[in-house]
Each structure stands twice: as C-alpha cells, then as structure tokens.
CSV table of C-alpha atoms and ligand atoms in Angstrom, one decimal:
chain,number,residue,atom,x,y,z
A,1098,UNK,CA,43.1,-57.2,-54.0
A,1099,UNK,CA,39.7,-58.1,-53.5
A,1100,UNK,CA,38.3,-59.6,-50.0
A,1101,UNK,CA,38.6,-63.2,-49.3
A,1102,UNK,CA,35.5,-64.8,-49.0
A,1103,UNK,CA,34.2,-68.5,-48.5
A,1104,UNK,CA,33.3,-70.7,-51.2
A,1105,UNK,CA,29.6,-72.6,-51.2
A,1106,UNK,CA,30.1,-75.4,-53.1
A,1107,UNK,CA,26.7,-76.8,-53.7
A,1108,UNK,CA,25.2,-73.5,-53.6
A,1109,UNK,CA,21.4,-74.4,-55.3
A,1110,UNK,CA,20.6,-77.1,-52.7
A,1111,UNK,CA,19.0,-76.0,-49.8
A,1112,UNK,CA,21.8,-75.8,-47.1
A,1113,UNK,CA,23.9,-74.3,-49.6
A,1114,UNK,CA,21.0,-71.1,-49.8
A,1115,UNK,CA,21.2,-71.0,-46.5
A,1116,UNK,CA,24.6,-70.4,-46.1
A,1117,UNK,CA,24.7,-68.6,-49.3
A,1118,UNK,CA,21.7,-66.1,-47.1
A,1119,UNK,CA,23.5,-65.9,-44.4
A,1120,UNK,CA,27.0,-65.2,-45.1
A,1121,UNK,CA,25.5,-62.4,-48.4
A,1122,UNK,CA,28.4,-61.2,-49.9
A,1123,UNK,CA,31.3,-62.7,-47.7
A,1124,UNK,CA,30.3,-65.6,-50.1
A,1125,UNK,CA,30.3,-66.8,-53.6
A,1126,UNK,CA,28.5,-70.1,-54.4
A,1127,UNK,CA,29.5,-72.7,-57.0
A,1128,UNK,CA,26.5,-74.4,-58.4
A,1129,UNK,CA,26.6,-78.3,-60.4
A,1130,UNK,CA,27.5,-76.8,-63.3
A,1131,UNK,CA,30.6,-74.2,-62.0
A,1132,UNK,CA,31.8,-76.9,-59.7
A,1133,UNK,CA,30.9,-80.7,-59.5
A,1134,UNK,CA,32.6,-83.2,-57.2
A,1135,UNK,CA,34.6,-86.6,-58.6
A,1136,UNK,CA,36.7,-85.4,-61.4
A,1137,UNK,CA,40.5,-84.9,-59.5
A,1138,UNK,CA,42.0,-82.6,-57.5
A,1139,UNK,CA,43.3,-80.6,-60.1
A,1140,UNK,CA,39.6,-80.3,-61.8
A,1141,UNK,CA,39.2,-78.3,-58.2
A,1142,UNK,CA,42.4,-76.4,-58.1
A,1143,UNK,CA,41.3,-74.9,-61.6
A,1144,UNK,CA,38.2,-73.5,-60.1
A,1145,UNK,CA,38.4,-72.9,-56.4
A,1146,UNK,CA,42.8,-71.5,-56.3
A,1147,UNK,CA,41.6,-68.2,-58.5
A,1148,UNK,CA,38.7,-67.6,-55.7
A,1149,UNK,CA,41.8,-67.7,-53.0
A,1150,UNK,CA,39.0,-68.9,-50.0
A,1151,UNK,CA,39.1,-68.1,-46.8
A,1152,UNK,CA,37.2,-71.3,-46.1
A,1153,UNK,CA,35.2,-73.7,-48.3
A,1154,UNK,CA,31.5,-75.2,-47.4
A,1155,UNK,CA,30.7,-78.2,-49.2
A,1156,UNK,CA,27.0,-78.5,-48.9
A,1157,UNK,CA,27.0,-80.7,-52.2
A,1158,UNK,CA,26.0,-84.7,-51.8
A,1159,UNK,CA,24.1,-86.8,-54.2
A,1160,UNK,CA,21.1,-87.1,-51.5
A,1161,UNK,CA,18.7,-89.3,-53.1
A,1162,UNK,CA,18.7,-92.1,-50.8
A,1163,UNK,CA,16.9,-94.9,-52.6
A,1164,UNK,CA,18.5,-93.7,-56.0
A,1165,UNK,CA,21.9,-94.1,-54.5
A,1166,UNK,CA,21.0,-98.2,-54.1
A,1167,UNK,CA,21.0,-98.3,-58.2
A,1168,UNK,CA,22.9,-95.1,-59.0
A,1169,UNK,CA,26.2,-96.2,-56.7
A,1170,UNK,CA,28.7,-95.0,-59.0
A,1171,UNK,CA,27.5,-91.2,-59.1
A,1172,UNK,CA,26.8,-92.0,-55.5
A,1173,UNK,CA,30.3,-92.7,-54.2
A,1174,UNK,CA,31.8,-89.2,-56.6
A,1175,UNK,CA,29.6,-86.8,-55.0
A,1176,UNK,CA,29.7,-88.4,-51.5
A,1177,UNK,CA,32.9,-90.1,-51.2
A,1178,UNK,CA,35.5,-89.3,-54.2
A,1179,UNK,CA,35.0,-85.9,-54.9
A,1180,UNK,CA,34.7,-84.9,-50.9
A,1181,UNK,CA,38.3,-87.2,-50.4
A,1182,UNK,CA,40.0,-85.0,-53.2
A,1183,UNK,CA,38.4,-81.7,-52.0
A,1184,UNK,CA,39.9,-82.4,-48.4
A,1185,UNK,CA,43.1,-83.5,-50.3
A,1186,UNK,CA,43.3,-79.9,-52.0
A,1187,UNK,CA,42.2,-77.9,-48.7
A,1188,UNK,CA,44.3,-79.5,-46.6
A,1189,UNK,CA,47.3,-78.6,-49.5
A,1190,UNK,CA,46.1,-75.1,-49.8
A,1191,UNK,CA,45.3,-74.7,-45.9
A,1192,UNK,CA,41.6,-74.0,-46.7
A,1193,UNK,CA,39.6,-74.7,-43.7
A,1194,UNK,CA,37.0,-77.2,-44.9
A,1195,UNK,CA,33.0,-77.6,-43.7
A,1196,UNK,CA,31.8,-80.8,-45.0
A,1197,UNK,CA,28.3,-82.8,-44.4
A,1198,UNK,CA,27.2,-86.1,-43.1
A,1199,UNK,CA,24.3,-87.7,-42.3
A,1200,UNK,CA,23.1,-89.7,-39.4
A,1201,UNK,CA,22.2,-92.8,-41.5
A,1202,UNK,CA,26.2,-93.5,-41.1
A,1203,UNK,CA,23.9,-95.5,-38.6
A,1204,UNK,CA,21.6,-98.2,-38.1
A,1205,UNK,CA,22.6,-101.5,-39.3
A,1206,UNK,CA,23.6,-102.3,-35.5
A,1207,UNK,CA,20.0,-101.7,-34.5
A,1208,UNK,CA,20.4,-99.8,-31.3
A,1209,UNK,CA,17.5,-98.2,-30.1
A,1210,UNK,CA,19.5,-95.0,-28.6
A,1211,UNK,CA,20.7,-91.2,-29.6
A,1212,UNK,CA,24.5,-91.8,-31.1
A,1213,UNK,CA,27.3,-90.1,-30.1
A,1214,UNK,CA,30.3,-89.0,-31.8
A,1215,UNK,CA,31.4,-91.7,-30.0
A,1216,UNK,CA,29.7,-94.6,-31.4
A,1217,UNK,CA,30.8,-96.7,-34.3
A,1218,UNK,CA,28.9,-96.3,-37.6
A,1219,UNK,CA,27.4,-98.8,-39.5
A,1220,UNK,CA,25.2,-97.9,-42.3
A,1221,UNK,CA,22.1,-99.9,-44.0
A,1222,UNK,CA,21.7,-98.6,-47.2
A,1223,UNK,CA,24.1,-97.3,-50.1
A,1224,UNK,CA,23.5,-93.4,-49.5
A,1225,UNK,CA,24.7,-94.2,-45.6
A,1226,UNK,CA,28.0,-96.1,-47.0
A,1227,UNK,CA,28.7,-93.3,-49.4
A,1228,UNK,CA,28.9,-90.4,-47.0
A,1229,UNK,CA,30.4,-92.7,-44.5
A,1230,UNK,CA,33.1,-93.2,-46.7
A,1231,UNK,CA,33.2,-89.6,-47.6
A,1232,UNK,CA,33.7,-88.5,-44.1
A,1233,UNK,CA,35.7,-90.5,-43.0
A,1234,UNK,CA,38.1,-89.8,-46.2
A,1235,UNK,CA,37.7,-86.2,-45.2
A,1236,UNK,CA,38.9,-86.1,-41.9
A,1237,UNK,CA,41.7,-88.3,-42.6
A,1238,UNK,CA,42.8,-85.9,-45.3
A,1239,UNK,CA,42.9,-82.9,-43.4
A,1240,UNK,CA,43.7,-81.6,-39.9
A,1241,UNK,CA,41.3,-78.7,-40.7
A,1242,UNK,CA,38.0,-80.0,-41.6
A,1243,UNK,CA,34.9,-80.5,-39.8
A,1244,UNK,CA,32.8,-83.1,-40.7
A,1245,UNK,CA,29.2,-82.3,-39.6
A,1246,UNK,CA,26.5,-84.9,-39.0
A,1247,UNK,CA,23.2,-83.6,-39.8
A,1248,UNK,CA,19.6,-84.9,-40.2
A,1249,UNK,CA,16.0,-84.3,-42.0
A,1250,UNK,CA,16.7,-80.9,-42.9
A,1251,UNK,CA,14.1,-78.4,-43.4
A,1252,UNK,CA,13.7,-74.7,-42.8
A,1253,UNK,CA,15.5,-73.6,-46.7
A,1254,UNK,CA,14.8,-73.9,-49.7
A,1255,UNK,CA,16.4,-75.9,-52.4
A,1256,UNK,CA,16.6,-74.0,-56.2
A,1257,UNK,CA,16.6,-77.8,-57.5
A,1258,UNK,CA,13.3,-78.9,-58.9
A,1259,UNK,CA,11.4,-81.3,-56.9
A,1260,UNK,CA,14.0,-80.8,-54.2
A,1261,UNK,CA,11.3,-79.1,-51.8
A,1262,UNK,CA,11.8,-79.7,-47.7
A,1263,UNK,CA,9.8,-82.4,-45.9
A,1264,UNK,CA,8.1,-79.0,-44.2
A,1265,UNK,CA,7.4,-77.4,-47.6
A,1266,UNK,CA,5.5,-81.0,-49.5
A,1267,UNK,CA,3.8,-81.6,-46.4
A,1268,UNK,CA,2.0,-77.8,-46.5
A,1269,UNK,CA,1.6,-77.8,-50.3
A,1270,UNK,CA,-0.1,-81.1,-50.2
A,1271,UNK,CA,-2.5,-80.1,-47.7
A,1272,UNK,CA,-3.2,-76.7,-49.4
A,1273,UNK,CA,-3.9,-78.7,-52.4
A,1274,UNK,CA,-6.2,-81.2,-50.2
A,1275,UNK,CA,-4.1,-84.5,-50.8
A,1276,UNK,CA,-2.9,-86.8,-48.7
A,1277,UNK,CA,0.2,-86.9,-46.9
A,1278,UNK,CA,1.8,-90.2,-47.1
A,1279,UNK,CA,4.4,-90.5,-43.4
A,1280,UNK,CA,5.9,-93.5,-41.7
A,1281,UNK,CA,5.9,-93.7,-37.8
A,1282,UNK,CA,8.5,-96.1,-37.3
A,1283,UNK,CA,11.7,-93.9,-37.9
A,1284,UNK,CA,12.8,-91.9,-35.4
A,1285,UNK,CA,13.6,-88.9,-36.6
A,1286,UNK,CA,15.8,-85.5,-35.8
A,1287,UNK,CA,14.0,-82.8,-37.7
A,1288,UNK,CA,16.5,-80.4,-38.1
A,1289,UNK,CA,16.8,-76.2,-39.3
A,1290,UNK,CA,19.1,-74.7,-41.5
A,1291,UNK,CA,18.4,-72.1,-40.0
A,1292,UNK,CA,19.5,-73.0,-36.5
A,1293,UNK,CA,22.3,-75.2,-38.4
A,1294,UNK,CA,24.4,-72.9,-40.2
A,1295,UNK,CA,25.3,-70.1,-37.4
A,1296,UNK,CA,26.5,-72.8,-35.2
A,1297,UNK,CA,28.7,-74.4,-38.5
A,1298,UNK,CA,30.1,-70.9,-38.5
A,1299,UNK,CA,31.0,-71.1,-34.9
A,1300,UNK,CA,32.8,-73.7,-35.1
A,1301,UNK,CA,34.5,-72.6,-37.9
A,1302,UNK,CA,35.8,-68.9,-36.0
A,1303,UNK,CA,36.7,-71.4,-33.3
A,1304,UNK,CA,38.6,-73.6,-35.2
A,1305,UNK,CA,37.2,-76.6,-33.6
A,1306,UNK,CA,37.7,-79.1,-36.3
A,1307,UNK,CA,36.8,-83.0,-36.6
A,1308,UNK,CA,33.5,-84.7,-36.4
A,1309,UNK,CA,30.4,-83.2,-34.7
A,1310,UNK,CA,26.9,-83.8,-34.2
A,1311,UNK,CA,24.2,-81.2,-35.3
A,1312,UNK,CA,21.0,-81.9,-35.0
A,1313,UNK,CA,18.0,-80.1,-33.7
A,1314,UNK,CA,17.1,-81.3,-30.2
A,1315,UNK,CA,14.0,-84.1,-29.5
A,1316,UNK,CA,12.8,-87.2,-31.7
A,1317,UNK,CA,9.7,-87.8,-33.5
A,1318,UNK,CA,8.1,-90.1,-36.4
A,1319,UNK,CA,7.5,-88.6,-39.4
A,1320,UNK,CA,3.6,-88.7,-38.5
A,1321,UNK,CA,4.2,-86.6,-35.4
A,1322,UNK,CA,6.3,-84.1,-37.4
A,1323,UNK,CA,3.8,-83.9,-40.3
A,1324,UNK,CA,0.7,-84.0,-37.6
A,1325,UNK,CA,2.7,-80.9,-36.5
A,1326,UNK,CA,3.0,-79.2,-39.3
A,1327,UNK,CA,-0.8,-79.4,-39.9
A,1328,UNK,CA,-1.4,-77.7,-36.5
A,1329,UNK,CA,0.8,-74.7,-36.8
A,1330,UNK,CA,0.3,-73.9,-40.2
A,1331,UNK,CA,-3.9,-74.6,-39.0
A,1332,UNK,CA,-4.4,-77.1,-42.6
A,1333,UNK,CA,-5.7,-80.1,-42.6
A,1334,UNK,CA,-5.5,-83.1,-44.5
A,1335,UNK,CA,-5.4,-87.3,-44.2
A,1336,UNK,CA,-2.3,-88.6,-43.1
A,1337,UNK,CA,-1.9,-92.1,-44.0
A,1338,UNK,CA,0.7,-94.3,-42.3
A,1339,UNK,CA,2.7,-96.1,-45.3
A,1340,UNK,CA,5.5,-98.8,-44.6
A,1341,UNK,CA,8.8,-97.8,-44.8
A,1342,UNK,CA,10.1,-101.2,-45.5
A,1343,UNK,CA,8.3,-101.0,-49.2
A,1344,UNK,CA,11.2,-98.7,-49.8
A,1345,UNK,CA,14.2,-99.4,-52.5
A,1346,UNK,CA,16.3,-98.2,-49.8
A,1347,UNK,CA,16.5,-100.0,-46.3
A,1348,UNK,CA,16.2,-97.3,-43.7
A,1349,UNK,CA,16.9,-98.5,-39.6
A,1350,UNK,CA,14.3,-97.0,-37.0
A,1351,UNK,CA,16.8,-96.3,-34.8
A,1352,UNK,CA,19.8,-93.3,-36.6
A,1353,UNK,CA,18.9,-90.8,-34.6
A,1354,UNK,CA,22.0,-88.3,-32.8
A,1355,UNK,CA,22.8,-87.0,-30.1
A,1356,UNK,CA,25.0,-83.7,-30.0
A,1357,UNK,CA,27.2,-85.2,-27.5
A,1358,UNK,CA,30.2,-83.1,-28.3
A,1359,UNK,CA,28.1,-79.6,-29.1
A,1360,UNK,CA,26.7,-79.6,-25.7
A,1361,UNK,CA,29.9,-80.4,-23.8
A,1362,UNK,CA,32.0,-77.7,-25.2
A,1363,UNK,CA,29.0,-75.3,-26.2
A,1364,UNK,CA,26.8,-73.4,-23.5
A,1365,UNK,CA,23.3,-73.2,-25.2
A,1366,UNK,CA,22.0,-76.7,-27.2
A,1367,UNK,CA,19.9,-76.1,-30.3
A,1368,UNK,CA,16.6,-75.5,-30.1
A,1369,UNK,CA,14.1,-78.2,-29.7
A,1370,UNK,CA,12.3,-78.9,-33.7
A,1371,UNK,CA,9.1,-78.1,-32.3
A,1372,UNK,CA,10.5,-74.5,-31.3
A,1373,UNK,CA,12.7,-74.8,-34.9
A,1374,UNK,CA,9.3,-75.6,-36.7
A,1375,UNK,CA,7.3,-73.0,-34.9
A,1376,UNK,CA,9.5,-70.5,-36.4
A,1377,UNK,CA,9.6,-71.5,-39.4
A,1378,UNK,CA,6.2,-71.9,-40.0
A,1379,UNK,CA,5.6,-68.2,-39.6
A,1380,UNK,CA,7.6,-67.3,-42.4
A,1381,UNK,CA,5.3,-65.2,-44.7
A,1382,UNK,CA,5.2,-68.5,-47.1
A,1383,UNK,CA,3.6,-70.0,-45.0
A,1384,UNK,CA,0.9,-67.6,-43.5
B,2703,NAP,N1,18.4,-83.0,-46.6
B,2703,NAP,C1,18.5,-83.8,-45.6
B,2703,NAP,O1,17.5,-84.1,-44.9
B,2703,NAP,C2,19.8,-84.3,-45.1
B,2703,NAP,C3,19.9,-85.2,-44.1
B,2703,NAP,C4,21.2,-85.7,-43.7
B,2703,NAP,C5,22.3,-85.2,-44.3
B,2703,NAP,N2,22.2,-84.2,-45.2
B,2703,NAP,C6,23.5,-83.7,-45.8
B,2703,NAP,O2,23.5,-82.3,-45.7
B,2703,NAP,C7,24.1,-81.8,-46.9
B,2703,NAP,C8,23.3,-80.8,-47.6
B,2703,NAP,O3,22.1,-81.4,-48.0
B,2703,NAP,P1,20.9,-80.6,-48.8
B,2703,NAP,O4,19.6,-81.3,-48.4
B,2703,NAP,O5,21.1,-79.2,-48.7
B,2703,NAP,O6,21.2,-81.1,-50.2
B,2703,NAP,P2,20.4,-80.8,-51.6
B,2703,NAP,O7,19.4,-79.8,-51.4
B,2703,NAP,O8,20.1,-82.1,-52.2
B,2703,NAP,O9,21.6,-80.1,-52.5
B,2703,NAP,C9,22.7,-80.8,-52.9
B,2703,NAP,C10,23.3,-80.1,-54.1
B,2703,NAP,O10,24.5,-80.8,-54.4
B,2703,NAP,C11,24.5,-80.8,-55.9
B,2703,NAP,N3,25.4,-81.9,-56.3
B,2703,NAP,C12,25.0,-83.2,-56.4
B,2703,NAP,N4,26.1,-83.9,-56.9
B,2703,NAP,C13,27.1,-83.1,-57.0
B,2703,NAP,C14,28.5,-83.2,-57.4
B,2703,NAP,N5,29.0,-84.3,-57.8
B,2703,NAP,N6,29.2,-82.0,-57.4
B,2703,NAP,C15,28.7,-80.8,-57.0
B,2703,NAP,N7,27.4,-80.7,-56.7
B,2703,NAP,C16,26.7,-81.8,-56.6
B,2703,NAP,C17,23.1,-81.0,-56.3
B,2703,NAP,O11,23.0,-80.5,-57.6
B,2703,NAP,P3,21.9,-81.1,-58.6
B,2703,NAP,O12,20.6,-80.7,-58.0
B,2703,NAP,O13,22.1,-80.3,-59.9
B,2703,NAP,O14,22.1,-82.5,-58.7
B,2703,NAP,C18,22.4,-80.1,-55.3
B,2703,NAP,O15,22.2,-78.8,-55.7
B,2703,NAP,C19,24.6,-83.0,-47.7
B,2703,NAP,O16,25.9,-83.3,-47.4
B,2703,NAP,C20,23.6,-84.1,-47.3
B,2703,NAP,O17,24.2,-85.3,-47.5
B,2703,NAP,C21,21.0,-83.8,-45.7
C-alpha cells in the first residue's frame, strides 16, 4: 500500500508551489483541470477518496479581486461553494482540511487598526464576500479544518500566466525601465509563502484547528513596499502614485491583521516583511 500523502488542491498557483516545494514527494498536487472547486461533493469524492489523504490543502480561490465584482457566479464556486462541499467531504472522510482566506473579509467598517481573530468581518467588495462566505462555510462544516487568513502574498511563484507576485512585476518592470504604478493609501501586510507554509504545517502536526491569522509582521503602502524592492534588488525606476479608488473593485485602507492568536499560543512571530523581502530578494532570480 502506498504512503499517504497530502493533497494540494490548487497546485499551479503560487501558494500551492510552495507547498507543493516544500512538502516534495509527501505531496501530490491537483491542478484546475484534475480538480476544480463547485461541481458537488461527489465530483470531489471521485477524485480525492482513490488518493486516501492524509490531509488536504486547498490553496485554490478565484483571486481576481476586481474580476470577482462582474464574474460573481465563478466567484462564489471557487471561494464559497466548492470550499463548503470540500469541508463537507473532509469532515465525512476525517481529512484534516487547510483552507485560505484573506484579510479583505475586512474593511467596510473602516477601522483604522490590525484585526484580530476576534473582530467581526465585514467585507467591501465581492472577492472579500466570497471567501467570507467560504470560510465561514468551512469551519462550520468541519471540526477539523483551519481556515487561514493571509495577505499580499509574494515570495512563490505562480505556473498561471500573468499570475506573477507583486515582488516579481515590480522587478521585471524596472529591469525593463517602466514605471511602476503603486497606491499609498492601503495598508498593507506583505506576506512570504515562504515563511507561510512551515507554520500552516505546524498547525496542522498540532492539530490546532479553526480560524487563524497569518500574516508577515509590520504595515506598509504599496509605495513603501515597491520603494523597497527597488533598494534591495539596487533597480531603479519611476514610481507613480495612482488612486486606488479608480478601481472596479472598492478596496478599504484599513484590512490589515494582526496574528493575535499565532503569537499567543506560538513562541516565535513571523518575521517582519522587510526581513521576509530581504530574503527573498537574494534568490538567484533576482541577483
Ligand atoms: N495572492 C494574494 O496576495 C492573496 C491575498 C489574500 C489571500 N489569498 C488567498 O491565498 C490562497 C492562495 O492564493 P494564491 O495567490 O496562491 O492563488 P493563485 O496563485 O491565484 O492560485 C489559485 C489557483 O486556484 C485555481 N483555481 C481557480 N478556481 C478554481 C476552482 N474553482 N477549482 C480549482 N482550482 C481553481 C487557479 O487556477 P487557474 O489559474 O487555472 O484559474 C489557480 O491556479 C487563496 O485562498 C487566496 O484567496 C491570496
């Protein structure tokens, strides 16, 4: 009988390399086409029972914030359906379950602090419902899930064309001597795969399910993290400030998290995204 071994679901986007790097062959990932979200519970038993998991990551969302405004059925399958009916099948088969949220389950309340696990959510914008939903739907479903809030991922890469990290357009556009186009009135919580998926794992040998925040420590605009960028990778290029109001998508200044729960129960917090970005940055595809 073969080893057990977790299932990736979402496996070409770039927290589902990560995991898919890390864990190396105590994994198999499920791409769109082996496995997509929002077609039933039995559509998922037919794939996933024959793997016989030993836990399943769903790293899978429809992440396109302003094309969830206008694309809201496809939207709610990926980010709200299909997660409720994965959780529904876990929680059946007793698969532990990792699943992903996102800290714009905030913002419509317009408080200008970190969140907690603690605080109620209240999305602006469709991409924000969805997963809110999807979550939510999650938890309820199953005793053994984790929900995991992260934000502005970077530090993998994405097989999915056009799909590069915030880190990787910013450094390709200054290589190529174009502008970078960044608002400054988000606050942001950069945040690593790299420092991300280690501590999912943790949670996961510790069985510490329910809803947690991950994100990498500090805040900055998206002008501070691209200015920083610029300096560690020693490019240069214009920055120009756009408005993030001229967006389809309404996004809130204030979503950023705290890791309230991480840091109570956890001895060491995650780095700072300056340290995170440092790193990074001296990746040989960068220097
Ligand atoms: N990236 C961020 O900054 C960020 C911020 C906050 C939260 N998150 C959350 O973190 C998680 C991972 O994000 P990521 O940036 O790694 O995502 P990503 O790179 O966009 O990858 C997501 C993958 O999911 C696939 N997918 C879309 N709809 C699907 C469906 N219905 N069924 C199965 N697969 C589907 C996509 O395939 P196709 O490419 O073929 O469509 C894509 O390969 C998600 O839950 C996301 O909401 C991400």
């Amino acid at each position: 009988m073969p080893e057990r071994r977790f299932v990736v679901i979402g496996a070409r986007g770039q927290l589902g390399q990560e995991f898919l790097r890390v864990l190396g062959e105590r994994a198999v990932g499920l791409d769109r086409s082996e496995l997509e979200l929002g077609h039933g519970v039995e559509a998922l038993a037919r794939v996933l029972a024959p793997l016989r998991p030993v836990a399943i990551i769903n790293a899978s969302a429809f992440n396109q914030v302003d094309a969830a405004e206008t694309q809201r059925r496809a939207a709610l399958a990926a980010n709200a359906l299909g997660p409720e009916e994965l959780a529904q099948l876990c929680a059946q088969r007793d698969w532990p379950l990792v699943h992903f949220s996102t800290d714009y389950v905030f913002g419509a309340d317009e408080l200008a602090r970190l969140r907690t696990e603690a605080d109620p959510p209240a999305p602006i914008n469709f991409y924000g419902y969805s997963k809110l939903i999807g979550e939510t739907a999650v938890l309820r479903a199953h005793p053994r899930a984790l929900a995991i809030r992260v934000a502005h991922l970077f530090g993998g890469h994405s097989l999915a064309a056009g799909r590069a990290n915030l880190v990787e357009r910013f450094v390709e556009l200054a290589r190529q001597g174009k502008p970078i186009y960044a608002t400054r009135g988000q606050v942001l919580n950069p945040t690593s795969v790299i420092d991300l998926v280690p501590r999912c794992l943790e949670l996961l040998d510790r069985q510490d399910y329910g809803l947690f925040h991950l994100t990498g420590e500090g805040t900055c605009s998206a002008i501070e993290f691209a200015n920083e960028v610029l300096r560690l990778s020693g490019l240069a290029t214009v920055i120009v400030e756009v408005d993030q109001d001229a967006r389809p998508a309404r996004r809130a200044r204030h979503t950023a998290l705290e890791n309230r729960r991480w840091n109570t129960t956890h001895t060491a917090p995650l780095p700072h995204w300056r340290e995170s970005l440092a790193s990074y940055l001296s990746q040989p595809q960068f220097t």
